CSV table of C-alpha atoms in Angstrom, one decimal:
chain,number,residue,atom,x,y,z
L,179,MET,CA,34.7,49.1,7.3
L,180,PRO,CA,33.7,52.8,6.7
L,181,ALA,CA,33.7,55.0,9.7
L,182,ASP,CA,30.0,55.8,9.4
L,183,ARG,CA,28.8,52.2,9.3
L,184,PRO,CA,27.5,50.6,12.5
L,185,ARG,CA,29.9,48.2,14.0
L,186,VAL,CA,27.6,46.6,16.6
L,187,LEU,CA,24.3,45.0,15.8
L,188,VAL,CA,21.9,44.7,18.8
L,189,PHE,CA,19.1,42.2,18.2
L,190,ASP,CA,15.7,42.1,19.8
L,191,VAL,CA,14.8,38.5,20.6
L,192,ASN,CA,11.1,37.6,20.9
L,193,GLU,CA,9.5,37.4,17.4
L,194,THR,CA,12.6,39.0,15.9
L,195,LEU,CA,14.9,35.9,16.3
L,196,THR,CA,12.4,33.4,17.8
L,197,ASP,CA,9.3,32.0,16.3
L,198,MET,CA,6.8,32.4,19.2
L,199,THR,CA,3.9,30.6,17.3
L,200,ALA,CA,5.3,27.4,18.8
L,201,LEU,CA,3.7,28.5,22.1
L,202,ALA,CA,0.2,28.1,20.6
L,203,GLY,CA,0.4,24.4,21.1
L,204,ARG,CA,1.3,24.9,24.8
L,205,LEU,CA,-1.7,27.2,25.2
L,206,GLU,CA,-3.9,24.5,23.7
L,207,HIS,CA,-2.4,21.8,26.0
L,208,VAL,CA,-3.6,23.8,29.1
L,209,GLY,CA,-7.1,24.3,27.6
L,210,LEU,CA,-6.6,27.8,26.1
L,211,PRO,CA,-7.3,28.6,22.4
L,212,GLY,CA,-4.1,28.8,20.4
L,213,HIS,CA,-5.3,32.0,18.8
L,214,MET,CA,-4.9,33.7,22.2
L,215,LEU,CA,-1.2,33.8,21.7
L,216,SER,CA,-0.9,37.1,20.0
L,217,ALA,CA,-3.3,38.8,22.4
L,218,TRP,CA,-1.4,37.4,25.4
L,219,PHE,CA,2.0,38.5,24.2
L,220,ALA,CA,0.6,42.0,23.3
L,221,GLY,CA,-0.8,42.2,26.8
L,222,VAL,CA,2.6,41.3,28.3
L,223,LEU,CA,4.3,44.1,26.4
L,224,ARG,CA,1.5,46.5,27.3
L,225,ASP,CA,1.7,45.7,31.0
L,226,GLY,CA,5.5,45.7,31.2
L,227,VAL,CA,5.8,49.0,29.4
L,228,ALA,CA,3.0,50.4,31.6
L,229,LEU,CA,4.9,49.5,34.7
L,230,THR,CA,8.0,51.2,33.3
L,231,LEU,CA,6.0,54.4,32.6
L,232,ALA,CA,4.6,54.4,36.1
L,233,GLY,CA,8.0,54.0,37.6
L,234,GLY,CA,7.7,50.4,38.5
L,235,HIS,CA,9.3,47.2,37.3
L,236,ALA,CA,8.6,43.5,37.1
L,237,SER,CA,10.4,40.7,35.1
L,238,PHE,CA,9.0,39.4,31.8
L,239,ALA,CA,8.3,36.1,33.5
L,240,ALA,CA,6.2,37.8,36.3
L,241,VAL,CA,4.2,39.9,33.9
L,242,ALA,CA,3.7,37.0,31.4
L,243,GLY,CA,2.7,34.7,34.2
L,244,ASP,CA,0.1,37.1,35.4
L,245,GLY,CA,-1.4,37.3,31.9
L,246,LEU,CA,-1.5,33.6,31.6
L,247,ARG,CA,-3.2,33.1,35.0
L,248,ALA,CA,-5.8,35.7,34.1
L,249,LEU,CA,-6.5,33.9,30.7
L,250,ALA,CA,-6.8,30.5,32.4
L,251,ALA,CA,-9.0,31.8,35.2
L,252,GLY,CA,-11.4,33.2,32.6
L,253,GLU,CA,-11.6,30.2,30.2
L,254,ALA,CA,-13.9,27.3,31.0
L,255,GLY,CA,-12.1,24.0,30.9
L,256,ALA,CA,-8.6,25.5,31.3
L,257,THR,CA,-6.0,23.9,33.5
L,258,ASP,CA,-5.4,25.4,37.0
L,259,PRO,CA,-4.0,28.9,36.4
L,260,GLU,CA,-0.7,28.3,38.1
L,261,GLN,CA,-0.1,25.1,36.2
L,262,ALA,CA,-1.2,26.7,32.9
L,263,ALA,CA,1.3,29.6,33.4
L,264,ALA,CA,4.1,27.3,34.4
L,265,HIS,CA,3.6,25.1,31.3
L,266,VAL,CA,3.5,27.9,28.8
L,267,LEU,CA,6.4,29.7,30.2
L,268,ALA,CA,8.5,26.5,30.2
L,269,GLY,CA,8.3,26.7,26.5
L,270,LEU,CA,10.2,29.9,26.1
L,271,PRO,CA,13.7,28.4,26.3
L,272,GLU,CA,12.6,25.8,23.7
L,273,LEU,CA,11.4,28.2,21.1
L,274,PRO,CA,12.7,27.7,17.6
L,275,LEU,CA,14.4,30.4,15.6
L,276,HIS,CA,12.9,31.7,12.4
L,277,PRO,CA,14.4,29.8,9.4
L,278,ASP,CA,16.4,32.8,8.1
L,279,VAL,CA,18.2,33.4,11.4
L,280,PRO,CA,21.1,30.9,11.5
L,281,GLY,CA,22.3,31.8,8.0
L,282,GLY,CA,21.8,35.5,8.5
L,283,VAL,CA,23.5,35.6,11.9
L,284,ARG,CA,26.5,33.7,10.5
L,285,ALA,CA,26.7,36.0,7.4
L,286,LEU,CA,26.7,39.1,9.6
L,287,ARG,CA,29.3,37.7,12.0
L,288,ALA,CA,31.5,36.7,9.1
L,289,SER,CA,31.2,40.3,7.8
L,290,GLY,CA,33.0,41.5,10.9
L,291,TYR,CA,30.0,42.8,12.9
L,292,ARG,CA,29.9,42.5,16.7
L,293,LEU,CA,26.5,40.9,17.6
L,294,ALA,CA,24.6,41.1,20.8
L,295,THR,CA,21.0,40.7,22.0
L,296,LEU,CA,18.8,42.9,24.1
L,297,THR,CA,15.4,41.6,25.3
L,298,ASN,CA,12.6,42.5,27.6
L,299,GLY,CA,12.7,38.8,28.4
L,300,SER,CA,15.5,36.9,30.0
L,301,ALA,CA,19.1,36.9,28.9
L,302,GLY,CA,19.3,33.3,30.1
L,303,THR,CA,16.4,32.2,27.9
L,304,THR,CA,18.0,33.9,25.0
L,305,ARG,CA,21.3,32.1,25.6
L,306,ALA,CA,19.5,28.7,25.9
L,307,VAL,CA,17.7,29.2,22.6
L,308,LEU,CA,20.9,30.3,20.7
L,309,GLU,CA,23.0,27.6,22.2
L,310,ARG,CA,20.5,24.9,21.2
L,311,ALA,CA,20.7,26.4,17.6
L,312,GLY,CA,24.5,26.3,17.6
L,313,LEU,CA,24.8,30.1,17.4
L,314,ALA,CA,26.1,30.9,20.9
L,315,ASP,CA,29.6,31.7,19.6
L,316,CYS,CA,28.3,34.3,17.1
L,317,PHE,CA,27.2,36.7,19.9
L,318,GLU,CA,29.4,38.4,22.4
L,319,SER,CA,26.7,39.4,24.9
L,320,HIS,CA,23.1,38.6,25.8
L,321,LEU,CA,21.5,41.4,27.7
L,322,ASP,CA,18.1,42.0,29.3
L,323,VAL,CA,16.4,44.9,31.1
L,324,GLU,CA,16.7,43.6,34.6
L,325,ALA,CA,19.8,45.7,35.4
L,326,PRO,CA,18.3,49.1,34.3
L,327,GLY,CA,14.9,48.1,35.6
L,328,ARG,CA,13.3,49.7,32.5
L,329,TRP,CA,11.6,47.8,29.7
L,330,LYS,CA,12.3,48.8,26.1
L,331,PRO,CA,11.4,51.2,24.6
L,332,ALA,CA,12.6,53.3,27.5
L,333,ARG,CA,15.8,55.2,26.7
L,334,GLU,CA,17.6,53.7,29.7
L,335,ALA,CA,17.3,50.2,28.3
L,336,TYR,CA,19.2,51.1,25.2
L,337,ALA,CA,21.7,53.2,27.2
L,338,TYR,CA,22.4,50.2,29.4
L,339,ALA,CA,23.2,48.1,26.3
L,340,LEU,CA,25.5,50.7,24.9
L,341,ASP,CA,27.4,50.9,28.1
L,342,ALA,CA,27.6,47.2,28.5
L,343,LEU,CA,29.0,46.8,25.0
L,344,ASP,CA,31.2,49.9,25.3
L,345,VAL,CA,29.9,51.4,22.1
L,346,ARG,CA,28.6,54.9,21.3
L,347,ALA,CA,25.0,55.1,20.1
L,348,GLY,CA,26.0,56.1,16.5
L,349,ALA,CA,28.1,53.0,16.1
L,350,ALA,CA,25.3,50.6,17.1
L,351,LEU,CA,22.3,49.4,15.1
L,352,LEU,CA,19.2,47.8,16.7
L,353,VAL,CA,17.5,45.1,14.7
L,354,SER,CA,13.9,44.4,15.6
L,355,VAL,CA,10.6,43.2,14.2
L,356,HIS,CA,8.7,45.7,16.5
L,357,PRO,CA,8.2,49.3,15.3
L,358,TRP,CA,7.9,50.5,18.9
L,359,ASP,CA,11.4,49.1,19.5
L,360,ILE,CA,12.7,50.8,16.4
L,361,ASP,CA,11.2,54.0,17.5
L,362,GLY,CA,12.7,53.8,21.0
L,363,ALA,CA,16.1,52.9,19.8
L,364,ALA,CA,16.1,55.7,17.2
L,365,ARG,CA,15.1,58.2,19.9
L,366,ALA,CA,18.1,56.9,22.0
L,367,GLY,CA,20.4,57.7,19.1
L,368,LEU,CA,20.9,54.2,17.6
L,369,ALA,CA,20.7,53.4,14.0
L,370,THR,CA,17.8,51.0,13.3
L,371,ALA,CA,16.8,48.1,11.0
L,372,TRP,CA,13.2,47.0,10.8
L,373,LEU,CA,12.8,43.3,10.1
L,374,ARG,CA,9.5,43.1,8.3
L,375,ARG,CA,8.3,39.6,8.8
L,376,THR,CA,4.6,40.3,8.0
L,377,ALA,CA,2.7,42.4,5.5
L,378,ARG,CA,1.7,44.9,8.2
L,379,PRO,CA,2.7,48.4,7.3
L,380,TYR,CA,5.1,50.4,9.5
L,381,PRO,CA,3.1,52.9,11.6
L,382,SER,CA,3.2,56.5,10.4
L,383,THR,CA,3.4,57.7,14.0
L,384,ALA,CA,6.7,55.9,14.8
L,385,HIS,CA,10.2,57.1,14.0
L,386,PRO,CA,11.1,55.4,10.7
L,387,ALA,CA,13.8,52.8,10.5
L,388,ASP,CA,17.0,53.5,8.7
L,389,LEU,CA,16.9,50.2,6.9
L,390,THR,CA,14.1,47.7,6.2
L,391,ALA,CA,14.7,44.0,5.5
L,392,THR,CA,12.5,41.0,5.0
L,393,ALA,CA,15.0,38.5,6.5
L,394,LEU,CA,18.4,38.5,8.1
L,395,PRO,CA,20.3,37.5,4.9
L,396,ASP,CA,18.6,40.5,3.2
L,397,LEU,CA,19.8,42.7,6.1
L,398,ALA,CA,23.3,41.4,5.6
L,399,ASP,CA,23.2,42.3,1.9
L,400,ARG,CA,21.8,45.8,2.7
L,401,LEU,CA,24.4,46.5,5.3
L,402,GLY,CA,27.1,45.3,2.9
L,403,ALA,CA,25.9,47.8,0.3
L,404,MET,CA,26.3,50.8,2.8
């Protein structure tokens, strides 16, 4: 492997590996419109990052639960807010992977890359999802932001991952569907790959990704051509 090629691939989890649209059914089960899913998840990211910027910290589950309780309290006919939050959050460990993930992960692992995950969510939830998919052995570490107490895209979150994996920034590549995550990792010195799962353009205000791929097998091909 050439000296200038990243040796460690660090994957974001929510929406990058997991298909979160499966939670729409759980929203509907507690009396919330399924189309609220994207707004709820965007609100979770907004509030978690806002806490980080303000110098505070709360877990993904705590922030996500607050958002769900607020939605349920404001929606006529919704289940009790506490029950609604518990039901939706219970679906996180059961999320399916995007169809391209199993083959792409195995191809990357077979190519000699070290694989790890870094999420603003829970490392335990990540592990449960990947174990159910039979991919647990492909990853050496599942990391979250509880130890640094700083949500991505804070520099400290990426620095924590680099330290935990014992790799320098220039030898690691972050893979994410989120431009804000790509931007944060790039500013922390990591190489980056944007997984473009939708037709939405990459924002002009964010630091550009080093690679763009439409699926993980595509990323494996592009890395192999480096």
